[in-house]
């Protein structure tokens, strides 16, 4: 005696009926890079088909997102200058702040999340304020809160701290609340690993550390219990959504977090994951569309309700084609 599992795989109709995980267009968040200057729409060499935009060119991507059905972006800024304390990250007229205002003017319905970190803005490329060669946690979280506040004041819907300092979610929540931004949410990069998968992003954002590495603040890839502690603390401190990053090699972390916590979970399909798929597709080794659908479906199956991906516009178009 055995069970005929294949009965439920007989044809497309029944397969569609029993499918446990389906992708929707609202699941995806597109990473968007803004740069100083004018009239710039420049392909990012390490992230094929993704571009650097100057603020005056954002209409271009806003139209494309609308056409594809992507409803949310996470913004990254490449500033005009850098200094020791990342001053350009929290200026009223900084690159991200101007981009937020422009995006909201172009499409008030676009849900704008901002990456809150210092590595693109500091001359040393670390995610915080230095004390000698160490990143000073308690000094840094004051700056992180200041950056988040400047994004909220410019009109961001949600802020996403990616610095991995301790206590930053609480510091941001307090600062936002004290300044009347009670409804601005926090998506915390809670379990952010120290990963070689960020390589292409660092080229795109010009944010590599000038010395050392990020091991004293980002997590060790071998750890999962520690990820649960990070997530638990971020929820206690006021995170509305928690994130696991990278995605592909870390879906066990997503899965365990889904079982343990009842907040929405995001995962970040990072630049190195994107670049590997692109390169393999280009070499004719894989079918890009099939692989992307499979990889994103598996992220959702593991428990991620939302996925940040450089493939957001492609997948949304593919979903639209099918329906
Ligand atoms: C900033 C930040 C990084 C990424 C998102 N926010 C890079 C890093 O931590 O070095 C990586 C995103 C990607 O690789 O797509 N701290």
CSV table of C-alpha atoms and ligand atoms in Angstrom, one decimal:
chain,number,residue,atom,x,y,z
A,1,UNK,CA,0.0,0.0,0.0
A,2,UNK,CA,1.2,3.5,-0.8
A,3,UNK,CA,-0.4,6.9,-1.3
A,4,UNK,CA,-0.7,8.3,-4.8
A,5,UNK,CA,0.6,11.8,-4.2
A,6,UNK,CA,0.8,12.3,-7.9
A,7,UNK,CA,-3.0,12.6,-8.1
A,8,UNK,CA,-2.7,16.2,-7.0
A,9,UNK,CA,-0.1,16.9,-9.6
A,10,UNK,CA,-2.0,15.5,-12.6
A,11,UNK,CA,-2.7,18.8,-14.4
A,12,UNK,CA,-2.2,22.5,-14.0
A,13,UNK,CA,-5.7,23.1,-12.6
A,14,UNK,CA,-5.2,20.8,-9.7
A,15,UNK,CA,-1.6,21.9,-9.2
A,16,UNK,CA,-2.7,25.5,-8.9
A,17,UNK,CA,-5.5,24.5,-6.5
A,18,UNK,CA,-3.2,22.7,-4.1
A,19,UNK,CA,-0.4,25.2,-4.2
A,20,UNK,CA,0.5,26.4,-0.7
A,21,UNK,CA,2.5,29.5,-1.6
A,22,UNK,CA,1.8,32.0,-4.3
A,23,UNK,CA,3.5,35.2,-5.0
A,24,UNK,CA,1.6,38.5,-5.1
A,25,UNK,CA,2.6,41.8,-6.5
A,26,UNK,CA,2.3,43.4,-3.1
A,27,UNK,CA,5.0,41.1,-1.7
A,28,UNK,CA,7.9,43.0,-3.2
A,29,UNK,CA,10.0,46.0,-2.3
A,30,UNK,CA,12.3,47.5,-4.9
A,31,UNK,CA,15.8,48.9,-3.7
A,32,UNK,CA,16.2,52.3,-5.3
A,33,UNK,CA,19.6,54.3,-5.4
A,34,UNK,CA,19.6,58.1,-5.7
A,35,UNK,CA,22.7,60.2,-6.5
A,36,UNK,CA,23.6,63.9,-6.5
A,37,UNK,CA,23.6,65.6,-9.8
A,38,UNK,CA,21.2,66.2,-12.6
A,39,UNK,CA,19.8,64.3,-15.6
A,40,UNK,CA,21.4,61.1,-14.4
A,41,UNK,CA,20.1,57.6,-15.1
A,42,UNK,CA,23.2,55.5,-15.1
A,43,UNK,CA,23.2,51.7,-15.0
A,44,UNK,CA,24.9,50.3,-11.9
A,45,UNK,CA,27.8,48.2,-13.3
A,46,UNK,CA,27.5,45.6,-10.5
A,47,UNK,CA,23.7,45.3,-10.7
A,48,UNK,CA,22.6,44.9,-14.3
A,49,UNK,CA,19.4,46.6,-15.3
A,50,UNK,CA,19.4,48.7,-12.0
A,51,UNK,CA,20.2,52.4,-12.1
A,52,UNK,CA,21.5,55.3,-10.2
A,53,UNK,CA,19.0,58.2,-10.5
A,54,UNK,CA,19.4,61.8,-9.8
A,55,UNK,CA,16.3,63.4,-8.0
A,56,UNK,CA,15.2,65.1,-11.2
A,57,UNK,CA,15.0,61.8,-13.0
A,58,UNK,CA,13.0,59.9,-10.5
A,59,UNK,CA,9.8,60.3,-12.6
A,60,UNK,CA,11.3,57.7,-14.9
A,61,UNK,CA,11.5,55.0,-12.2
A,62,UNK,CA,8.2,56.0,-10.6
A,63,UNK,CA,6.4,55.5,-13.9
A,64,UNK,CA,8.2,52.1,-14.4
A,65,UNK,CA,7.2,50.9,-10.9
A,66,UNK,CA,3.6,51.9,-11.4
A,67,UNK,CA,3.6,50.1,-14.7
A,68,UNK,CA,5.0,47.0,-13.2
A,69,UNK,CA,2.7,47.2,-10.1
A,70,UNK,CA,5.4,47.6,-7.5
A,71,UNK,CA,4.0,49.5,-4.6
A,72,UNK,CA,7.0,50.0,-2.4
A,73,UNK,CA,10.7,51.0,-2.5
A,74,UNK,CA,13.6,51.1,-0.1
A,75,UNK,CA,15.7,54.1,-0.7
A,76,UNK,CA,19.5,54.3,-0.6
A,77,UNK,CA,21.4,57.5,-1.0
A,78,UNK,CA,24.9,58.2,-2.4
A,79,UNK,CA,25.7,61.7,-1.0
A,80,UNK,CA,27.9,64.5,-2.5
A,81,UNK,CA,30.4,64.4,0.3
A,82,UNK,CA,31.4,62.2,3.2
A,83,UNK,CA,32.9,63.0,6.6
A,84,UNK,CA,33.8,61.2,9.9
A,85,UNK,CA,30.3,61.5,11.3
A,86,UNK,CA,28.2,61.1,8.2
A,87,UNK,CA,26.7,64.6,8.3
A,88,UNK,CA,25.3,64.3,4.8
A,89,UNK,CA,23.0,61.5,6.1
A,90,UNK,CA,20.8,63.7,8.3
A,91,UNK,CA,20.7,67.1,6.5
A,92,UNK,CA,17.2,68.5,5.6
A,93,UNK,CA,18.3,68.8,2.0
A,94,UNK,CA,20.4,65.6,1.9
A,95,UNK,CA,20.1,63.3,-1.1
A,96,UNK,CA,17.6,60.8,0.5
A,97,UNK,CA,15.5,63.6,2.1
A,98,UNK,CA,15.1,65.3,-1.3
A,99,UNK,CA,14.4,62.0,-3.0
A,100,UNK,CA,11.6,61.2,-0.5
A,101,UNK,CA,9.9,64.5,-1.1
A,102,UNK,CA,10.2,64.0,-4.9
A,103,UNK,CA,8.8,60.5,-4.8
A,104,UNK,CA,5.9,61.5,-2.7
A,105,UNK,CA,5.2,64.4,-5.0
A,106,UNK,CA,5.3,62.1,-8.1
A,107,UNK,CA,3.2,59.3,-6.5
A,108,UNK,CA,1.8,59.9,-3.0
A,109,UNK,CA,0.7,56.2,-2.9
A,110,UNK,CA,4.2,54.8,-3.3
A,111,UNK,CA,5.2,53.4,0.1
A,112,UNK,CA,8.6,54.8,0.8
A,113,UNK,CA,10.9,52.9,3.2
A,114,UNK,CA,14.4,54.3,3.8
A,115,UNK,CA,17.6,52.5,4.6
A,116,UNK,CA,19.0,54.1,7.8
A,117,UNK,CA,22.7,53.6,8.0
A,118,UNK,CA,25.9,55.5,8.0
A,119,UNK,CA,28.3,53.5,5.7
A,120,UNK,CA,27.4,55.5,2.5
A,121,UNK,CA,28.0,58.8,4.4
A,122,UNK,CA,31.1,58.2,6.4
A,123,UNK,CA,34.6,58.8,5.1
A,124,UNK,CA,35.8,55.6,6.7
A,125,UNK,CA,32.8,53.5,5.3
A,126,UNK,CA,31.8,52.0,8.6
A,127,UNK,CA,28.2,51.9,9.8
A,128,UNK,CA,28.7,54.2,12.8
A,129,UNK,CA,30.8,56.7,14.6
A,130,UNK,CA,34.4,55.7,15.3
A,131,UNK,CA,36.2,55.7,18.5
A,132,UNK,CA,39.7,54.9,17.3
A,133,UNK,CA,39.2,51.9,15.1
A,134,UNK,CA,36.1,50.7,17.0
A,135,UNK,CA,32.5,51.7,16.1
A,136,UNK,CA,31.1,53.3,19.2
A,137,UNK,CA,27.6,51.8,19.8
A,138,UNK,CA,26.0,54.4,22.1
A,139,UNK,CA,27.3,57.4,20.2
A,140,UNK,CA,26.1,55.8,16.9
A,141,UNK,CA,22.5,55.2,17.9
A,142,UNK,CA,22.1,58.9,18.6
A,143,UNK,CA,23.1,59.6,15.0
A,144,UNK,CA,21.0,56.8,13.7
A,145,UNK,CA,17.9,58.2,15.4
A,146,UNK,CA,18.7,61.6,14.0
A,147,UNK,CA,18.9,60.2,10.4
A,148,UNK,CA,15.6,58.3,10.9
A,149,UNK,CA,14.0,61.5,12.1
A,150,UNK,CA,15.2,63.5,9.1
A,151,UNK,CA,13.7,60.8,6.8
A,152,UNK,CA,10.4,60.9,8.7
A,153,UNK,CA,10.3,64.7,8.5
A,154,UNK,CA,10.8,64.4,4.7
A,155,UNK,CA,7.8,62.1,4.5
A,156,UNK,CA,9.1,58.5,4.7
A,157,UNK,CA,6.4,56.0,5.5
A,158,UNK,CA,8.9,53.6,7.3
A,159,UNK,CA,12.5,53.6,8.3
A,160,UNK,CA,14.8,50.6,8.1
A,161,UNK,CA,17.9,50.7,10.3
A,162,UNK,CA,20.6,48.4,8.8
A,163,UNK,CA,23.5,49.4,11.1
A,164,UNK,CA,23.2,46.5,13.6
A,165,UNK,CA,24.0,48.7,16.6
A,166,UNK,CA,22.4,47.6,19.9
A,167,UNK,CA,19.5,49.7,21.1
A,168,UNK,CA,18.9,51.5,17.8
A,169,UNK,CA,15.3,50.5,17.3
A,170,UNK,CA,14.4,51.9,20.8
A,171,UNK,CA,16.4,55.1,20.1
A,172,UNK,CA,14.6,55.6,16.8
A,173,UNK,CA,11.1,54.8,18.2
A,174,UNK,CA,11.6,57.3,21.1
A,175,UNK,CA,12.9,60.0,18.8
A,176,UNK,CA,10.1,59.6,16.2
A,177,UNK,CA,7.4,59.6,19.0
A,178,UNK,CA,8.8,62.6,20.7
A,179,UNK,CA,8.7,64.5,17.4
A,180,UNK,CA,5.2,63.6,16.4
A,181,UNK,CA,6.0,60.8,14.0
A,182,UNK,CA,4.1,58.1,15.8
A,183,UNK,CA,2.8,56.6,12.6
A,184,UNK,CA,6.1,56.2,10.9
A,185,UNK,CA,7.0,52.5,11.1
A,186,UNK,CA,10.2,50.7,11.7
A,187,UNK,CA,11.4,47.7,9.6
A,188,UNK,CA,14.5,46.5,11.5
A,189,UNK,CA,17.3,44.7,9.8
A,190,UNK,CA,17.3,42.5,12.9
A,191,UNK,CA,19.3,39.4,11.8
A,192,UNK,CA,21.7,41.0,9.4
A,193,UNK,CA,24.7,38.8,8.8
A,194,UNK,CA,28.3,39.8,8.0
A,195,UNK,CA,28.0,38.5,4.4
A,196,UNK,CA,30.1,38.3,1.3
A,197,UNK,CA,26.8,38.5,-0.6
A,198,UNK,CA,26.8,42.3,-0.2
A,199,UNK,CA,29.7,42.8,-2.6
A,200,UNK,CA,27.9,44.2,-5.6
A,201,UNK,CA,25.8,46.6,-3.4
A,202,UNK,CA,29.0,48.1,-1.8
A,203,UNK,CA,30.2,49.0,-5.3
A,204,UNK,CA,26.7,50.4,-6.1
A,205,UNK,CA,26.6,52.5,-2.9
A,206,UNK,CA,30.3,53.2,-2.6
A,207,UNK,CA,30.1,52.0,1.0
A,208,UNK,CA,32.9,49.5,1.5
A,209,UNK,CA,34.8,50.0,4.8
A,210,UNK,CA,38.2,51.7,4.3
A,211,UNK,CA,39.8,49.4,6.9
A,212,UNK,CA,38.8,46.2,8.6
A,213,UNK,CA,35.4,44.6,8.2
A,214,UNK,CA,31.9,44.7,9.8
A,215,UNK,CA,32.3,41.6,12.0
A,216,UNK,CA,32.1,43.5,15.2
A,217,UNK,CA,28.5,44.6,14.5
A,218,UNK,CA,27.0,42.3,11.8
A,219,UNK,CA,26.2,38.7,12.8
A,220,UNK,CA,28.3,35.6,12.3
A,221,UNK,CA,26.8,33.4,9.5
A,222,UNK,CA,27.1,30.3,11.8
A,223,UNK,CA,24.6,31.7,14.4
A,224,UNK,CA,20.9,31.2,14.5
A,225,UNK,CA,20.0,31.3,18.3
A,226,UNK,CA,21.7,34.7,18.4
A,227,UNK,CA,19.4,35.8,15.5
A,228,UNK,CA,16.4,35.0,17.7
A,229,UNK,CA,17.8,37.2,20.5
A,230,UNK,CA,18.4,40.1,18.1
A,231,UNK,CA,14.8,39.8,16.7
A,232,UNK,CA,13.3,39.5,20.2
A,233,UNK,CA,15.0,42.7,21.3
A,234,UNK,CA,14.0,44.6,18.2
A,235,UNK,CA,10.4,43.7,18.7
A,236,UNK,CA,10.6,44.7,22.3
A,237,UNK,CA,12.1,48.0,21.3
A,238,UNK,CA,9.3,48.7,18.9
A,239,UNK,CA,10.1,47.2,15.5
A,240,UNK,CA,6.9,46.8,13.4
A,241,UNK,CA,8.6,44.4,10.9
A,242,UNK,CA,11.7,42.4,11.3
A,243,UNK,CA,14.1,41.3,8.6
A,244,UNK,CA,16.5,38.5,7.9
A,245,UNK,CA,19.3,39.3,5.5
A,246,UNK,CA,20.7,37.8,3.2
A,247,UNK,CA,17.8,35.5,2.1
A,248,UNK,CA,18.8,32.5,0.0
A,249,UNK,CA,21.3,30.9,2.3
A,250,UNK,CA,19.5,32.0,5.5
A,251,UNK,CA,16.0,30.7,5.0
A,252,UNK,CA,16.3,28.5,8.1
A,253,UNK,CA,16.6,31.8,10.1
A,254,UNK,CA,13.4,33.1,8.4
A,255,UNK,CA,11.6,29.8,9.1
A,256,UNK,CA,12.6,29.7,12.8
A,257,UNK,CA,11.7,33.4,13.2
A,258,UNK,CA,8.3,32.7,11.6
A,259,UNK,CA,7.6,30.0,14.1
A,260,UNK,CA,8.7,32.0,17.1
A,261,UNK,CA,7.4,35.5,16.5
A,262,UNK,CA,4.1,37.0,15.4
A,263,UNK,CA,5.3,40.1,13.6
A,264,UNK,CA,5.6,40.4,9.8
A,265,UNK,CA,8.9,39.2,8.5
A,266,UNK,CA,10.8,40.6,5.6
A,267,UNK,CA,13.9,39.1,3.9
A,268,UNK,CA,16.4,40.8,1.6
A,269,UNK,CA,17.3,39.0,-1.6
A,270,UNK,CA,20.7,40.8,-1.6
A,271,UNK,CA,22.9,42.0,-4.4
A,272,UNK,CA,25.2,39.0,-4.5
A,273,UNK,CA,22.3,36.7,-4.8
A,274,UNK,CA,21.0,38.8,-7.7
A,275,UNK,CA,24.3,39.0,-9.4
A,276,UNK,CA,24.9,35.2,-9.2
A,277,UNK,CA,21.6,34.5,-10.9
A,278,UNK,CA,22.2,37.2,-13.5
A,279,UNK,CA,25.7,35.8,-14.3
A,280,UNK,CA,24.5,32.2,-14.5
A,281,UNK,CA,21.6,33.2,-16.8
A,282,UNK,CA,24.0,35.2,-19.0
A,283,UNK,CA,26.2,32.2,-19.3
A,284,UNK,CA,23.3,30.2,-20.5
A,285,UNK,CA,23.4,27.9,-17.5
A,286,UNK,CA,19.9,28.5,-16.1
A,287,UNK,CA,16.6,29.9,-17.1
A,288,UNK,CA,16.4,33.3,-15.3
A,289,UNK,CA,12.6,33.7,-15.1
A,290,UNK,CA,12.1,30.1,-13.8
A,291,UNK,CA,14.9,30.5,-11.2
A,292,UNK,CA,13.7,33.8,-10.0
A,293,UNK,CA,10.1,32.6,-9.5
A,294,UNK,CA,11.4,29.5,-7.7
A,295,UNK,CA,13.8,31.4,-5.5
A,296,UNK,CA,11.2,34.0,-4.4
A,297,UNK,CA,8.5,31.4,-3.9
A,298,UNK,CA,10.8,29.5,-1.6
A,299,UNK,CA,11.6,32.7,0.4
A,300,UNK,CA,7.9,33.2,0.9
A,301,UNK,CA,7.3,29.5,1.8
A,302,UNK,CA,10.0,29.8,4.5
A,303,UNK,CA,7.9,32.5,6.1
A,304,UNK,CA,8.9,35.9,4.6
A,305,UNK,CA,5.8,37.9,3.9
A,306,UNK,CA,7.7,40.5,2.0
A,307,UNK,CA,10.8,40.4,-0.1
A,308,UNK,CA,13.2,43.2,-1.0
A,309,UNK,CA,14.7,42.3,-4.4
A,310,UNK,CA,16.4,43.8,-7.4
A,311,UNK,CA,14.0,41.6,-9.4
A,312,UNK,CA,10.9,43.3,-8.0
A,313,UNK,CA,9.8,44.9,-11.3
A,314,UNK,CA,10.5,41.7,-13.3
A,315,UNK,CA,8.6,39.4,-11.0
A,316,UNK,CA,5.7,41.8,-10.8
A,317,UNK,CA,5.5,41.9,-14.5
A,318,UNK,CA,5.7,38.1,-14.8
A,319,UNK,CA,2.9,37.7,-12.2
A,320,UNK,CA,0.8,40.2,-14.2
A,321,UNK,CA,1.4,38.2,-17.4
A,322,UNK,CA,0.2,35.0,-15.8
A,323,UNK,CA,-3.1,36.5,-14.5
B,1,LIG,C1,24.0,49.3,4.5
B,1,LIG,C2,23.5,48.2,3.7
B,1,LIG,C3,24.1,47.1,3.0
B,1,LIG,C4,23.1,46.5,2.3
B,1,LIG,C5,21.9,47.0,2.7
B,1,LIG,N1,22.1,48.1,3.5
B,1,LIG,C6,25.5,46.8,2.9
B,1,LIG,C7,26.4,46.4,4.0
B,1,LIG,O1,25.9,46.2,5.1
B,1,LIG,O2,27.6,46.4,3.8
B,1,LIG,C8,23.3,45.3,1.4
B,1,LIG,C9,22.3,45.1,0.3
B,1,LIG,C10,22.7,44.2,-0.8
B,1,LIG,O3,23.7,43.6,-0.8
B,1,LIG,O4,21.8,44.1,-1.7
B,1,LIG,N2,24.6,49.0,5.7
